[in-house]
Structures are given as structure tokens and as C-alpha cells.
Short mmCIF file of C-alpha atoms in Angstrom, two decimals:
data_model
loop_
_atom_site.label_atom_id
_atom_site.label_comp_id
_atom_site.label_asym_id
_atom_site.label_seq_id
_atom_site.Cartn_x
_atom_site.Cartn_y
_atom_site.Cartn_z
CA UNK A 11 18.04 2.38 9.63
CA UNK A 12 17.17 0.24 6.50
CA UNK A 13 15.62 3.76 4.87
CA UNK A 14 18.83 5.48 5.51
CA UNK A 15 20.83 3.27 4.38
CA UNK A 16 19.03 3.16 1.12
CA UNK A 17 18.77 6.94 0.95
CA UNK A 18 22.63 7.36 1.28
CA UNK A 19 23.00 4.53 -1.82
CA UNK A 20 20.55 5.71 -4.50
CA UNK A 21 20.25 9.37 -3.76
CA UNK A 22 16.52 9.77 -4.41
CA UNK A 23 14.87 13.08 -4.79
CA UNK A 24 11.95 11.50 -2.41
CA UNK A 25 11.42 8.69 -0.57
CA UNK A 26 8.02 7.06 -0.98
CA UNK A 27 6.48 4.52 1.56
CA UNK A 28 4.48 2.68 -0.89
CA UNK A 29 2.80 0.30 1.78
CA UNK A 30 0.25 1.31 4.78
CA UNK A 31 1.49 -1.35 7.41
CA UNK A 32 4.82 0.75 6.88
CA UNK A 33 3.91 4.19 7.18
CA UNK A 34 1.48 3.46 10.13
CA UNK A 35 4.63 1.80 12.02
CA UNK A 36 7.64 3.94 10.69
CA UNK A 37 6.49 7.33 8.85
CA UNK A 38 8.00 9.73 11.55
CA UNK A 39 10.86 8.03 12.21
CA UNK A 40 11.47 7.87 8.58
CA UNK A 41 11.09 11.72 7.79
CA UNK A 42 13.22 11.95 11.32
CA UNK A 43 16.28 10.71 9.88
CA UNK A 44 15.77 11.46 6.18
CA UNK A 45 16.95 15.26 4.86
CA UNK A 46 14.63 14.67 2.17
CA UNK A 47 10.82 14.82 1.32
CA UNK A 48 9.20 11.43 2.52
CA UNK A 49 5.68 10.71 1.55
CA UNK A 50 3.91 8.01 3.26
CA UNK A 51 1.25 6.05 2.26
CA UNK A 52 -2.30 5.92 4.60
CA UNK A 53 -6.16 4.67 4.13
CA UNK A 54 -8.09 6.90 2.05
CA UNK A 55 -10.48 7.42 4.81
CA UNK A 56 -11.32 10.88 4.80
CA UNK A 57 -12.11 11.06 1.05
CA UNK A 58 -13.95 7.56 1.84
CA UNK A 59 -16.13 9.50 4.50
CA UNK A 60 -16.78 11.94 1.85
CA UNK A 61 -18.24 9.79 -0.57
CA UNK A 62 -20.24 7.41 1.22
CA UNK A 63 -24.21 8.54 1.32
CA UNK A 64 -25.14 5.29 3.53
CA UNK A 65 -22.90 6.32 6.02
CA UNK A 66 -20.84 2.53 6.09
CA UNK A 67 -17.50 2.21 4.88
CA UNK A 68 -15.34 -1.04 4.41
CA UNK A 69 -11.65 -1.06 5.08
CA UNK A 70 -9.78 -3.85 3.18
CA UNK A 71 -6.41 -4.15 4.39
CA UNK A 72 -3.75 -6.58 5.77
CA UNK A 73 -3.75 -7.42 9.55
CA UNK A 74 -1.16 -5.75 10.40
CA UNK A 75 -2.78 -2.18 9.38
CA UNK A 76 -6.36 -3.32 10.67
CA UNK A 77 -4.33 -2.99 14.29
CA UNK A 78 -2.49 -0.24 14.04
CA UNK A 79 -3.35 2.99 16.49
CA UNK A 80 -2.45 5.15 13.92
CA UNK A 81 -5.48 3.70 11.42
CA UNK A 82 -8.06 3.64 14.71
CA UNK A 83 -6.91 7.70 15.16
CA UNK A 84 -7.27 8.00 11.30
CA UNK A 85 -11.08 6.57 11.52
CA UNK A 86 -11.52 8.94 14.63
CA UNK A 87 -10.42 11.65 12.97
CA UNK A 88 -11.96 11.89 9.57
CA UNK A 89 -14.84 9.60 10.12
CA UNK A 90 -16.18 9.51 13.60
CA UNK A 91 -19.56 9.92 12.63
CA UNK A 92 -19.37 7.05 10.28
CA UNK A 93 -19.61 3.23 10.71
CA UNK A 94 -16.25 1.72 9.70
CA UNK A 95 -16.34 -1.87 9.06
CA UNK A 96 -12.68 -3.82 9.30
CA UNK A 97 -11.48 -6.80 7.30
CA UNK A 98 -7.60 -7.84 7.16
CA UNK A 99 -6.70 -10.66 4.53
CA UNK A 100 -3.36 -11.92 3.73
CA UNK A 101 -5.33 -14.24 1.35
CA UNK A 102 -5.94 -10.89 -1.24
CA UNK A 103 -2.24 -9.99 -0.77
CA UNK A 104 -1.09 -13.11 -2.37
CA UNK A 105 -3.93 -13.12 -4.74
CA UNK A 106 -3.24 -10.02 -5.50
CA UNK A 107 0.88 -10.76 -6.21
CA UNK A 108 -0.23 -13.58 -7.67
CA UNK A 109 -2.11 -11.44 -10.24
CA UNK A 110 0.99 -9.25 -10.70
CA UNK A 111 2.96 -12.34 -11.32
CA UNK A 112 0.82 -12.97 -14.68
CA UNK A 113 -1.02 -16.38 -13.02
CA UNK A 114 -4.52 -16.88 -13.58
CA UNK A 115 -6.78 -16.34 -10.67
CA UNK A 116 -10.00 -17.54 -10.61
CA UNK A 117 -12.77 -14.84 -9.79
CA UNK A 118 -14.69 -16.89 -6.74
CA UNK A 119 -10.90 -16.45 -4.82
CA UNK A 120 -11.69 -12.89 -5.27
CA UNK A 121 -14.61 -13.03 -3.84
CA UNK A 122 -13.77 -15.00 -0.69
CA UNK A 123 -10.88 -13.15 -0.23
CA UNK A 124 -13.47 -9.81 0.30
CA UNK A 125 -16.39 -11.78 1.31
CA UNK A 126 -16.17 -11.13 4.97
CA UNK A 127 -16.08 -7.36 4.86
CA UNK A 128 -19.75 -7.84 3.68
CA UNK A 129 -20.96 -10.23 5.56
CA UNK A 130 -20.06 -8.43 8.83
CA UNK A 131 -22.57 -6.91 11.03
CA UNK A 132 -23.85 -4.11 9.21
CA UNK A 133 -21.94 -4.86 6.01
CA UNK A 134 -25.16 -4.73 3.75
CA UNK A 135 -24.85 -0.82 4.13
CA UNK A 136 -21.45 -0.90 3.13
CA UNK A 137 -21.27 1.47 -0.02
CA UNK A 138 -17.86 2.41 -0.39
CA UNK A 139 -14.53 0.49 0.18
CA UNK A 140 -11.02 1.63 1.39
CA UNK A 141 -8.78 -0.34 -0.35
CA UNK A 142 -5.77 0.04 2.12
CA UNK A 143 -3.12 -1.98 1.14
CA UNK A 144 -0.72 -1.02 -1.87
CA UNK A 145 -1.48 -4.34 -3.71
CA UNK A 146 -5.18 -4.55 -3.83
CA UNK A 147 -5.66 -1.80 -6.65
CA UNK A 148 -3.75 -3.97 -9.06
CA UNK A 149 -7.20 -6.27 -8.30
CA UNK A 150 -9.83 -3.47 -8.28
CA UNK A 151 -11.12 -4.58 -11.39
CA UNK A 152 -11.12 -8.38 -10.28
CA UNK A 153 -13.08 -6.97 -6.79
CA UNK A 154 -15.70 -4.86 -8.46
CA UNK A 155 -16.94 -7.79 -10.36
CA UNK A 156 -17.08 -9.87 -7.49
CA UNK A 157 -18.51 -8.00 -5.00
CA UNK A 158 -22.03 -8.78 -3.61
CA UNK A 159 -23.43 -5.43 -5.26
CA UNK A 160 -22.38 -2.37 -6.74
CA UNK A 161 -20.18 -0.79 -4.36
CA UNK A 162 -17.30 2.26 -4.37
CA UNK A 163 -13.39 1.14 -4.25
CA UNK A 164 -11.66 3.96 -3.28
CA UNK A 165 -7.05 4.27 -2.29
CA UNK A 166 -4.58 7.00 -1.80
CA UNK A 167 -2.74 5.90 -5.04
CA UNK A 168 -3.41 9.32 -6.89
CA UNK A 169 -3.11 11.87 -3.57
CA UNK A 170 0.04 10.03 -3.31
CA UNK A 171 1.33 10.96 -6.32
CA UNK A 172 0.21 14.11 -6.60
CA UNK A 173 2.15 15.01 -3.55
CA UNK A 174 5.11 13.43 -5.06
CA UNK A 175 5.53 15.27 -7.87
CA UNK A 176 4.66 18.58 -5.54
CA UNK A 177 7.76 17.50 -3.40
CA UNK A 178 9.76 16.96 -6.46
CA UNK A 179 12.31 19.34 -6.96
CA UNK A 180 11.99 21.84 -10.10
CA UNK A 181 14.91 20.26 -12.04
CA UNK A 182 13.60 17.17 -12.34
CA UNK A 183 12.25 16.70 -15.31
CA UNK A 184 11.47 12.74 -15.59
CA UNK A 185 8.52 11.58 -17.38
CA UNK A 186 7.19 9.46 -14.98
CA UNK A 187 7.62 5.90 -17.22
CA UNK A 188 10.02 3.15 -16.35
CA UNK A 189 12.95 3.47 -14.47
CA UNK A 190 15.50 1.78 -12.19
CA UNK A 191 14.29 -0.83 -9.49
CA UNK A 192 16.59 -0.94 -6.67
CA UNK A 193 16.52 -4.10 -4.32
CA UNK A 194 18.01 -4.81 -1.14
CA UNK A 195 18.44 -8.38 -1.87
CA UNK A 196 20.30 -9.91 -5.26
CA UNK A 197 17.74 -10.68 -7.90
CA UNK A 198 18.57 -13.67 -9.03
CA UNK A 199 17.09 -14.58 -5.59
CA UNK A 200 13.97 -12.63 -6.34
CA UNK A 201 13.34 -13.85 -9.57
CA UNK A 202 9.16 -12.98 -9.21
CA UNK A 203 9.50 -9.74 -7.98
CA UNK A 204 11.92 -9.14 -10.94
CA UNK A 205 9.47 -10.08 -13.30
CA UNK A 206 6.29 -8.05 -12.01
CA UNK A 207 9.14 -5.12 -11.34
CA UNK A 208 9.42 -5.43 -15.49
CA UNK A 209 5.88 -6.26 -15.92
CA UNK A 210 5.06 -2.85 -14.23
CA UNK A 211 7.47 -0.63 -16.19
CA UNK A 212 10.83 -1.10 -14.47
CA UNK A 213 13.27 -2.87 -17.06
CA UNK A 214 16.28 -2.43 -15.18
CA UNK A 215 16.95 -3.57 -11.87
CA UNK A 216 19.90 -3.28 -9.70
CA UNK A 217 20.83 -4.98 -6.22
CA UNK A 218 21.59 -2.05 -3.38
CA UNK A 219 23.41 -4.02 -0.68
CA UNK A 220 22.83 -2.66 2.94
CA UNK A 221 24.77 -3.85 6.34
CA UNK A 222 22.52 -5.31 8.48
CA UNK A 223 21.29 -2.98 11.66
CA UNK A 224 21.67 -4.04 14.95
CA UNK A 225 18.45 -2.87 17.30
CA UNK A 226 18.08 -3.21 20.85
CA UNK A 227 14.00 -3.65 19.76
CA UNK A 228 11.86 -3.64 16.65
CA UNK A 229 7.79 -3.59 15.73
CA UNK A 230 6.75 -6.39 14.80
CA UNK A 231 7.14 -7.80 10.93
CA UNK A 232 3.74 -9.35 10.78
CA UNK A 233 1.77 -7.57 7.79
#
């Protein structure tokens, strides 16, 4: 396994799935074969249930985690008596990287991009949105101002991180700025991630090289 793998080359503290689509597919498998803390990433819905006083929440995420079981059992769970209204864009991912990259976006691509969460059935009750997909708080300014009306954006970003640090163990004592960016593939070949890696307070970045893993089956890579 890929995680593993990665685990056995950096020697982490904790491993973090930073993406929904992932932890929906792989969390317990992950934490199966990992001897450390893993934290996985899922849709703030339960604090979204909370806050919502019309009763409608949005759910702005890729495809791949609109479908997922585990998010339907997530909506079940912590808002069952609440109207949950689904939109999955690969359009905001790549505006979203885009952002990251330092391009200009223009705001109506924004606004598409979230458009038909609110023009769904029932979407003019919508008052608060999950944002549940890693890259769309890096646009949560860019959404607010280009929603249809004054609406909530809410992610896991901070519970996630709070639970980090929890799992942490005592000795560590790093001040949470910068650090070391490890990827599986050579930079040079991934010259834009590079560059939003540094943009977002990694200066240094290393290549990790993993063997590739045979599998008799895998989920599907679609996001």
C-alpha cells in the first residue's frame, strides 16, 4: 500500500488524509495497516446540521465523494432530519488549483462553478454550505462573494487539526509553519504543485520514491 510505503520512508508522527474522496474510499484500511495515528478527512455535516436554522444544507464536493456510501451514511447519521442538497464539480477543483497556482480567476467562474447547488430543487432554502473537498476553502472567499445570497460555508479544516495536534505525540514540539513536502513523483515533473507547495509554506521539497503495488483490484480513481 501507497500509505505504507510512504509511512516506512518519512517516518511521520501522523498520517493525515487531507482529501474526502480518500478517506471515504481508504480511511480503515489506512489506520489497518498504519501503527500510527491516522486522521482522515470527512464533510462537516454534523456541525453543518447544527448551524443551519432553515433546515437545507448544500454539499459542495467532487463527484467522486457526492457517491460515496460512506457520505450517504454520514447525511443519515448526523442529519436525517435535514434536507441535504448535492452538487459535485470538478470545474471548482481546477478553479480552485488554479487559484493556488497564483492565476487570475475571474469571479462569474466562481459562480458557475457553485451555481447549481442553488438552483436545485429546494436550493433557495439552502443556508449553509459543506464545503467538502480539501481545495475549495482556499476559494471560500471567492464563493461567498459570488453566491446568490448570504449564505454559511462551513469544512472540517479546523476539527482536523485540532485532532492532529491531540494525536501528536508530547515531544513534538514543531511550530506548525513550513516544513518538508514529500512527493511521490520527482518535482521537476511537478513543477505547479511545487510552486503552490512553496506558495503555502513548504520551501523545501523532496521526491519519496515508492515501488509500484501490484493489486488483484482497486476503487476507482475518478475524483
Amino acid at each position: 500500500m501507497v500509505a505504507k510505503a510512504l509511512v516506512e520512508n518519512v517516518r511521520p508522527d501522523v498520517f493525515v488524509i487531507a482529501c474526502n474522496t480518500a478517506s471515504t474510499l481508504a480511511l480503515a484500511e489506512v489506520r489497518a495497516v498504519l501503527d500510527i495515528p491516522v486522521v482522515g478527512t470527512v464533510p462537516a455535516i454534523k456541525p453543518a446540521a447544527r448551524l443551519t436554522e432553515t433546515g437545507t444544507i448544500g454539499l459542495l464536493a467532487t463527484p467522486g465523494t457526492i457517491r460515496r456510501a460512506y457520505t450517504a451514511r454520514l447525511i443519515e447519521e448526523f442529519a436525517g432530519d435535514k434536507r441535504v442538497i448535492l452538487h459535485g464539480s470538478l470545474e471548482l477543483v481546477k478553479l480552485a488549483e488554479a487559484h493556488a497556482r497564483g492565476e487570475d480567476v475571474p469571479p462569474e467562474a466562481f459562480a458557475a462553478a457553485q451555481a447549481p447547488l442553488f438552483e436545485a430543487p429546494g436550493g433557495d432554502e439552502i443556508d449553509t454550505v459543506v464545503l467538502a473537498c480539501t481545495h475549495f476553502p482556499l476559494v471560500r472567499g471567492q464563493l461567498i462573494a459570488t453566491a446568490p445570497r448570504a449564505v454559511s460555508y462551513i469544512d472540517s479544516g479546523a476539527a482536523i487539526a485540532r485532532q492532529t495536534i491531540r494525536v501528536l505525540p508530547a515531544r513534538n514540539e514543531s511550530g506548525g509553519q513550513g516544513g518538508t513536502a514529500c512527493l511521490t513523483s520527482p518535482p521537476e515533473r511537478e513543477e505547479a504543485t511545487v510552486r503552490v507547495l512553496r506558495r503555502y509554506g513548504f520551501p523545501e521539497v523532496q521526491f519519496v520514491a515508492i515501488e509500484p503495488i501490484e493489486m488483484t483490484s482497486a476503487p476507482s480513481a475518478e475524483p
